[in-house]
PDB file of C-alpha atoms in Angstrom:
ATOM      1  CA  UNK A 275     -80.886 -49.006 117.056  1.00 57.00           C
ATOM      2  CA  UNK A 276     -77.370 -48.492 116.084  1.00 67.00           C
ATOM      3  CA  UNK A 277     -78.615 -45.925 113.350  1.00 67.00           C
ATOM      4  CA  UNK A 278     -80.295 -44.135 116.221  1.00 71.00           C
ATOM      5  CA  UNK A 279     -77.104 -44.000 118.681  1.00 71.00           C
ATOM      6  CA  UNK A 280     -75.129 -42.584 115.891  1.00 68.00           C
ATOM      7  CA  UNK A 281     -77.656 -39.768 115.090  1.00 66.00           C
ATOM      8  CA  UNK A 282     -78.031 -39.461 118.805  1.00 66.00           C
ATOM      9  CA  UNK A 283     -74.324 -38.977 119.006  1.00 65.00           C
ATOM     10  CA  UNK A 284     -73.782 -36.430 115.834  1.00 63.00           C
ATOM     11  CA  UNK A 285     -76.766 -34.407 117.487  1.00 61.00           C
ATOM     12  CA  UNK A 286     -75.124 -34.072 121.180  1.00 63.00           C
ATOM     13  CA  UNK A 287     -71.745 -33.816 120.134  1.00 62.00           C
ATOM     14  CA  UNK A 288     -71.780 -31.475 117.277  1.00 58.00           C
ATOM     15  CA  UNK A 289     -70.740 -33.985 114.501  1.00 57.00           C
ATOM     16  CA  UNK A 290     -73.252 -34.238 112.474  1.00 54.00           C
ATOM     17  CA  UNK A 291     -71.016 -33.447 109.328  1.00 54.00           C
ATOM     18  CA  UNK A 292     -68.631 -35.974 109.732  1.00 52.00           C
ATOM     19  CA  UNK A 293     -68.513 -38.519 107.437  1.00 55.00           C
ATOM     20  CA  UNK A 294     -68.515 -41.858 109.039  1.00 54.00           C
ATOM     21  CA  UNK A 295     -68.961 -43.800 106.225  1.00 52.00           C
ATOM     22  CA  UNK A 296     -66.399 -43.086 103.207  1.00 54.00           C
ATOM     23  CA  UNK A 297     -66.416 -46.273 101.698  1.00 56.00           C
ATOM     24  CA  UNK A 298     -70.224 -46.933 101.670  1.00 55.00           C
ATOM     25  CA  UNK A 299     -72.437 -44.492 100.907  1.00 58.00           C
ATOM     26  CA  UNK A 300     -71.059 -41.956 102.191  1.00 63.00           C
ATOM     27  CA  UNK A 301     -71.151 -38.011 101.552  1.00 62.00           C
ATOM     28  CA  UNK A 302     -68.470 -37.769  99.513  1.00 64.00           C
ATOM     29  CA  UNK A 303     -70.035 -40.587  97.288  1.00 65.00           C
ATOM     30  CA  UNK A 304     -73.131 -37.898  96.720  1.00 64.00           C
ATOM     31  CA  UNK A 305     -73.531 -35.506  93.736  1.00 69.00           C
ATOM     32  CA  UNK A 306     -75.599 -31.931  94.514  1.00 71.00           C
ATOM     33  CA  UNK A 307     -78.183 -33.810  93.517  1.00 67.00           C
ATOM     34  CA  UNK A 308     -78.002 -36.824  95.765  1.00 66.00           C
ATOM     35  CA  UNK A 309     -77.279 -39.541  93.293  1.00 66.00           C
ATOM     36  CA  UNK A 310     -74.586 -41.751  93.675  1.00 63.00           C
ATOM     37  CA  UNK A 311     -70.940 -40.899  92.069  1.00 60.00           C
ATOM     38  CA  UNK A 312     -69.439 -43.909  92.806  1.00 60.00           C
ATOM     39  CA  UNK A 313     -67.561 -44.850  89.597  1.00 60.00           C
ATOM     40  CA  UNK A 314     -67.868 -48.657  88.673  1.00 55.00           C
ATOM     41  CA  UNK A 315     -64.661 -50.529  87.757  1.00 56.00           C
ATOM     42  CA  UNK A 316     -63.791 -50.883  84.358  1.00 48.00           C
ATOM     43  CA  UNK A 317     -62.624 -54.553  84.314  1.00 53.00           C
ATOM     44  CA  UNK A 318     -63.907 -57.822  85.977  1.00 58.00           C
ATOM     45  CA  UNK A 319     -67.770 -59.211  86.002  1.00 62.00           C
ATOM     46  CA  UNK A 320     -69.664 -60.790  88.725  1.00 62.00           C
ATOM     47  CA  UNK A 321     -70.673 -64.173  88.116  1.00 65.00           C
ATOM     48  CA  UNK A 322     -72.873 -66.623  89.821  1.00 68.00           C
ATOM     49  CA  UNK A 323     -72.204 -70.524  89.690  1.00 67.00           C
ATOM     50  CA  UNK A 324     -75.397 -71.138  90.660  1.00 67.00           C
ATOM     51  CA  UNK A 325     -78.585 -71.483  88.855  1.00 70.00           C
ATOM     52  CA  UNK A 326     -81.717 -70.861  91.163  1.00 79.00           C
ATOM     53  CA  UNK A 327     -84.931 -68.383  89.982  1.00 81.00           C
ATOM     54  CA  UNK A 328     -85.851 -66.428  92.417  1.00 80.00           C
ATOM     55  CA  UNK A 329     -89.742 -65.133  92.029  1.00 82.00           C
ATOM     56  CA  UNK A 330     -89.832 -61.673  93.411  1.00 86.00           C
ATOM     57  CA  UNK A 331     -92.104 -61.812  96.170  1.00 87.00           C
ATOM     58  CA  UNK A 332     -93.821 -58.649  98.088  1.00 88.00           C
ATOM     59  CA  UNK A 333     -96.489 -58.660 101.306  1.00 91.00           C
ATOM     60  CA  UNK A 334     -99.616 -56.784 102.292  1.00 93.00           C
ATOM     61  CA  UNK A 335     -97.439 -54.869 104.619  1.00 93.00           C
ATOM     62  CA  UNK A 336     -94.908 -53.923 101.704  1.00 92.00           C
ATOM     63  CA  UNK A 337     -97.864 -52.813  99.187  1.00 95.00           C
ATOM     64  CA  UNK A 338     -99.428 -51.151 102.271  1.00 95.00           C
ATOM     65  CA  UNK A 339     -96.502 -48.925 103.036  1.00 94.00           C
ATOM     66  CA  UNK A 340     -95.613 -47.996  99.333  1.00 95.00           C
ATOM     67  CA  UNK A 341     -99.658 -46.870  98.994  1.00 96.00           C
ATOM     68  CA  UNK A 342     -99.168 -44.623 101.975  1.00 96.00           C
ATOM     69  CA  UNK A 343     -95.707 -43.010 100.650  1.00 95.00           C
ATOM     70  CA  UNK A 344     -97.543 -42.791  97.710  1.00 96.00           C
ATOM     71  CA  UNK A 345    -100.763 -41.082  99.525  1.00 96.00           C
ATOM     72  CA  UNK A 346     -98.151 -38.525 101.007  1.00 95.00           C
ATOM     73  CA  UNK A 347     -96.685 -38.002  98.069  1.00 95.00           C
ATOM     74  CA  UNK A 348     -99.718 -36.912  96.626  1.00 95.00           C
ATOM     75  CA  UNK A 349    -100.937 -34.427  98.820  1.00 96.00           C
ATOM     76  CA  UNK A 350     -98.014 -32.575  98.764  1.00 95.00           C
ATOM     77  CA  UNK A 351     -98.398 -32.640  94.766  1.00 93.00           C
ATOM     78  CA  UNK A 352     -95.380 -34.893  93.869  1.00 93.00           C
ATOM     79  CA  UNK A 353     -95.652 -38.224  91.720  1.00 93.00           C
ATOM     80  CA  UNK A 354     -94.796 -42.054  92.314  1.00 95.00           C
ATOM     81  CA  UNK A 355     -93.525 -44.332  90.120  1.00 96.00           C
ATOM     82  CA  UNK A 356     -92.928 -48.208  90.417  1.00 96.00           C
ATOM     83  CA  UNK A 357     -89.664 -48.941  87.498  1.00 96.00           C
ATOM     84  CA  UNK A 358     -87.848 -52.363  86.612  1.00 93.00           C
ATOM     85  CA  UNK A 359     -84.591 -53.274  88.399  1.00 91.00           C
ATOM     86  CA  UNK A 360     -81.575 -54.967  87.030  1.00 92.00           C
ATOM     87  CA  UNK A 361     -82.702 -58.671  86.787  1.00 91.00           C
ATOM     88  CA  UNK A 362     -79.193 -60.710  86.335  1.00 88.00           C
ATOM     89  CA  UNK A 363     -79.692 -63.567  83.847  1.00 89.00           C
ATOM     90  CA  UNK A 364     -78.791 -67.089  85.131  1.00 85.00           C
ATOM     91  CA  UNK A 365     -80.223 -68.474  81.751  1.00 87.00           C
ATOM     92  CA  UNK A 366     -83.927 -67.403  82.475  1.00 90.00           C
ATOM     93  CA  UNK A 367     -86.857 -70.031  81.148  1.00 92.00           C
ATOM     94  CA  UNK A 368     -90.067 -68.775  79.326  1.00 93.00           C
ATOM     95  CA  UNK A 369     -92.010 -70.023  82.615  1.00 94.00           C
ATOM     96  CA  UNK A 370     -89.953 -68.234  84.940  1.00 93.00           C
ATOM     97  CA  UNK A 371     -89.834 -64.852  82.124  1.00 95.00           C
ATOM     98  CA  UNK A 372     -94.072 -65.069  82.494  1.00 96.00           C
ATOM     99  CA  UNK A 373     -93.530 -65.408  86.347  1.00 94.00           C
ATOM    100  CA  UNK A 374     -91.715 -61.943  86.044  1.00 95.00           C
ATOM    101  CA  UNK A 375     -94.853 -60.814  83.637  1.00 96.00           C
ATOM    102  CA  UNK A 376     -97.685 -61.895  86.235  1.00 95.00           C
ATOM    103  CA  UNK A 377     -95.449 -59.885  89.295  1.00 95.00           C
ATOM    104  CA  UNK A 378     -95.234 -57.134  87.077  1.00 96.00           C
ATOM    105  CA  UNK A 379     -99.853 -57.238  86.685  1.00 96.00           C
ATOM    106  CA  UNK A 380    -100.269 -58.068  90.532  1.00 95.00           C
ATOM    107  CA  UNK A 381     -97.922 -55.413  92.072  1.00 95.00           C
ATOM    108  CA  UNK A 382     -99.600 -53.331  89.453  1.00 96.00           C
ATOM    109  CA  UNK A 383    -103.424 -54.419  90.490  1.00 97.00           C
ATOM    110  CA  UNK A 384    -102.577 -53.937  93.857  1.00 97.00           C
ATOM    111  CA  UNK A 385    -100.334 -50.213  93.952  1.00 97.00           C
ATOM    112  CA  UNK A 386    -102.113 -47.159  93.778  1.00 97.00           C
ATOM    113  CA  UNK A 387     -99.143 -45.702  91.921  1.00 97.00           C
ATOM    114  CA  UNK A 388     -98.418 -47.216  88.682  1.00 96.00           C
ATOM    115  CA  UNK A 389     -96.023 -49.431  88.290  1.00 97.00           C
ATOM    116  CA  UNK A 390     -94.433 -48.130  84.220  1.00 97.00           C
ATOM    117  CA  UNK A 391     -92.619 -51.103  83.295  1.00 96.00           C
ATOM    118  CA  UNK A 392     -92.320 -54.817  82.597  1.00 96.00           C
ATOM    119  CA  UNK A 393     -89.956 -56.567  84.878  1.00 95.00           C
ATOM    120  CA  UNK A 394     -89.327 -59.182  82.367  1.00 95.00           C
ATOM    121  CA  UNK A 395     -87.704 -56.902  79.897  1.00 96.00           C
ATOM    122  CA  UNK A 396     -84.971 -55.697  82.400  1.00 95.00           C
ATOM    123  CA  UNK A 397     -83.146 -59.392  82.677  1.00 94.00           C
ATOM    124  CA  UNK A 398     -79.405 -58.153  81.540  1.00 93.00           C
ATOM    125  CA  UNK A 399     -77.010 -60.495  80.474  1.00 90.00           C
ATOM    126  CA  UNK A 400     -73.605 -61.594  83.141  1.00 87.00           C
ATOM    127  CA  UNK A 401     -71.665 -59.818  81.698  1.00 87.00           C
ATOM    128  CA  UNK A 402     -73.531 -56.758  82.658  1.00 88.00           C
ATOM    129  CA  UNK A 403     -72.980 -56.877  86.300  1.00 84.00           C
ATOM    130  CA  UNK A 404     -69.788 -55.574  88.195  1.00 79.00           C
ATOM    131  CA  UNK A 405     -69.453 -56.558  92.164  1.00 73.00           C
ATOM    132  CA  UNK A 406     -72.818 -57.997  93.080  1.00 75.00           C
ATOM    133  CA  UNK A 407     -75.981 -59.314  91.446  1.00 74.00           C
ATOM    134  CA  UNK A 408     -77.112 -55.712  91.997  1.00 76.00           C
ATOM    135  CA  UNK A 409     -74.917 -53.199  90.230  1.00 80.00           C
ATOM    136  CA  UNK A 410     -74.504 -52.657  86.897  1.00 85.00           C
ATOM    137  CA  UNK A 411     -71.513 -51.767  84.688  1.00 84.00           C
ATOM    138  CA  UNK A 412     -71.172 -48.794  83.219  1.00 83.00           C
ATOM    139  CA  UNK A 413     -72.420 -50.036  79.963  1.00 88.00           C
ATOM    140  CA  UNK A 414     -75.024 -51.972  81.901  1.00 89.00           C
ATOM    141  CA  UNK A 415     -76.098 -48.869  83.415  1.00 88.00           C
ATOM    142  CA  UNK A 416     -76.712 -46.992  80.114  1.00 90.00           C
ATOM    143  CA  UNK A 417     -78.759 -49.735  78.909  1.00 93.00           C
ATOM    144  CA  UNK A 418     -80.615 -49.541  82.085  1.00 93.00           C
ATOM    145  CA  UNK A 419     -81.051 -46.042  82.070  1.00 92.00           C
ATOM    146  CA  UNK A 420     -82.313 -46.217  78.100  1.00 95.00           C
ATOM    147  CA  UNK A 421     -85.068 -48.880  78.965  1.00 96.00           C
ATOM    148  CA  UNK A 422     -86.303 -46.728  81.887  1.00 95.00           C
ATOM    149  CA  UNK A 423     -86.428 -43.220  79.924  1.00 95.00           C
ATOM    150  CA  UNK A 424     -88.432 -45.214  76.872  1.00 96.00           C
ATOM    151  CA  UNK A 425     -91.147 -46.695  79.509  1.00 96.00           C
ATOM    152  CA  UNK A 426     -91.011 -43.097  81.257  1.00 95.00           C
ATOM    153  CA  UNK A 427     -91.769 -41.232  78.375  1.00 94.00           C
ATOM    154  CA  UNK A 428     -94.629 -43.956  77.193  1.00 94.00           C
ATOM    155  CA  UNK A 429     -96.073 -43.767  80.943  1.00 95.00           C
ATOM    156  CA  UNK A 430     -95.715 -39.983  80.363  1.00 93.00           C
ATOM    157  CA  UNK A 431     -97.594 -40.076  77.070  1.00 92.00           C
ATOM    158  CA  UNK A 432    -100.952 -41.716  78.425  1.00 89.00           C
ATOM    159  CA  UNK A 433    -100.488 -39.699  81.696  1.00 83.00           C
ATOM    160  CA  UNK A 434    -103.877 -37.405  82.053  1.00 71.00           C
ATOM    161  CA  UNK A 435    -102.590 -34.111  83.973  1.00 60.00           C
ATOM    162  CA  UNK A 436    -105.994 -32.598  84.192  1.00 46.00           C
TER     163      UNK A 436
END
């Protein structure tokens, strides 16, 4: 709702290039080619004190939508691909490393897309991290960005573009 009275608002009063939102997302945080410019700080980690697994969960409703994005991707000849996330490290067991493993073969089974990489392999250490369990240094990212390029180009390989 308050998404919808703001576009509401840019549309009737002519501001619909004003940037409302420097901080956070906003346009000025946007490259040409819509990625995110925002440059992470060079000092200071994020830590967490606690120590709690959390096993990614997803719904019928979730792997519903993402096979209909996927469907409309499709048909307008475009391609979908599921890729690990930054999994912060609170001192991961081998139980809760083969609990990553199984989410990884279920979201797979169950996507029509393919999903090109193991989620247990993208746990990064602390140190890793800047502001949130979320975002990645700068060296975190490159690491990050390595993993994903060496599971996209192995996807890529055994990809049949008949």
């Amino acid at each position: 709702p308050k998404h919808l009275r703001m576009v509401f608002y840019r549309w009737c009063s002519g501001a619909g290039k004003i940037d409302l939102f420097p901080n956070e997302y906003g346009r000025k945080m946007f490259n040409k080619y819509c990625d995110i410019e925002q440059r992470p700080p060079l000092k200071g980690t994020f830590n967490i004190e606690s120590r709690n697994f959390v096993e990614p969960k997803y719904n019928s409703f979730c792997i519903d939508r993402l096979n209909d994005f996927y469907s409309y991707l499709k048909m307008r000849g475009a391609e979908m691909i599921i890729a690990g996330y930054p999994i912060y490290d609170i001192g991961i067991k081998p139980d809760e490393k083969q609990k990553l493993k199984n989410f990884t073969k279920a979201l797979d089974a169950q996507l029509d897309c393919d999903v090109i990489s193991d989620f247990s392999e993208y746990i990064f250490q602390q140190n890793l991290f800047y502001d949130t369990y979320l975002h990645l240094s700068e060296e975190g990212a490159k690491i990050r960005t390595k993993k994903f390029i060496e599971d996209y180009f192995k996807w890529l390989k055994n990809k049949d573009y008949k």
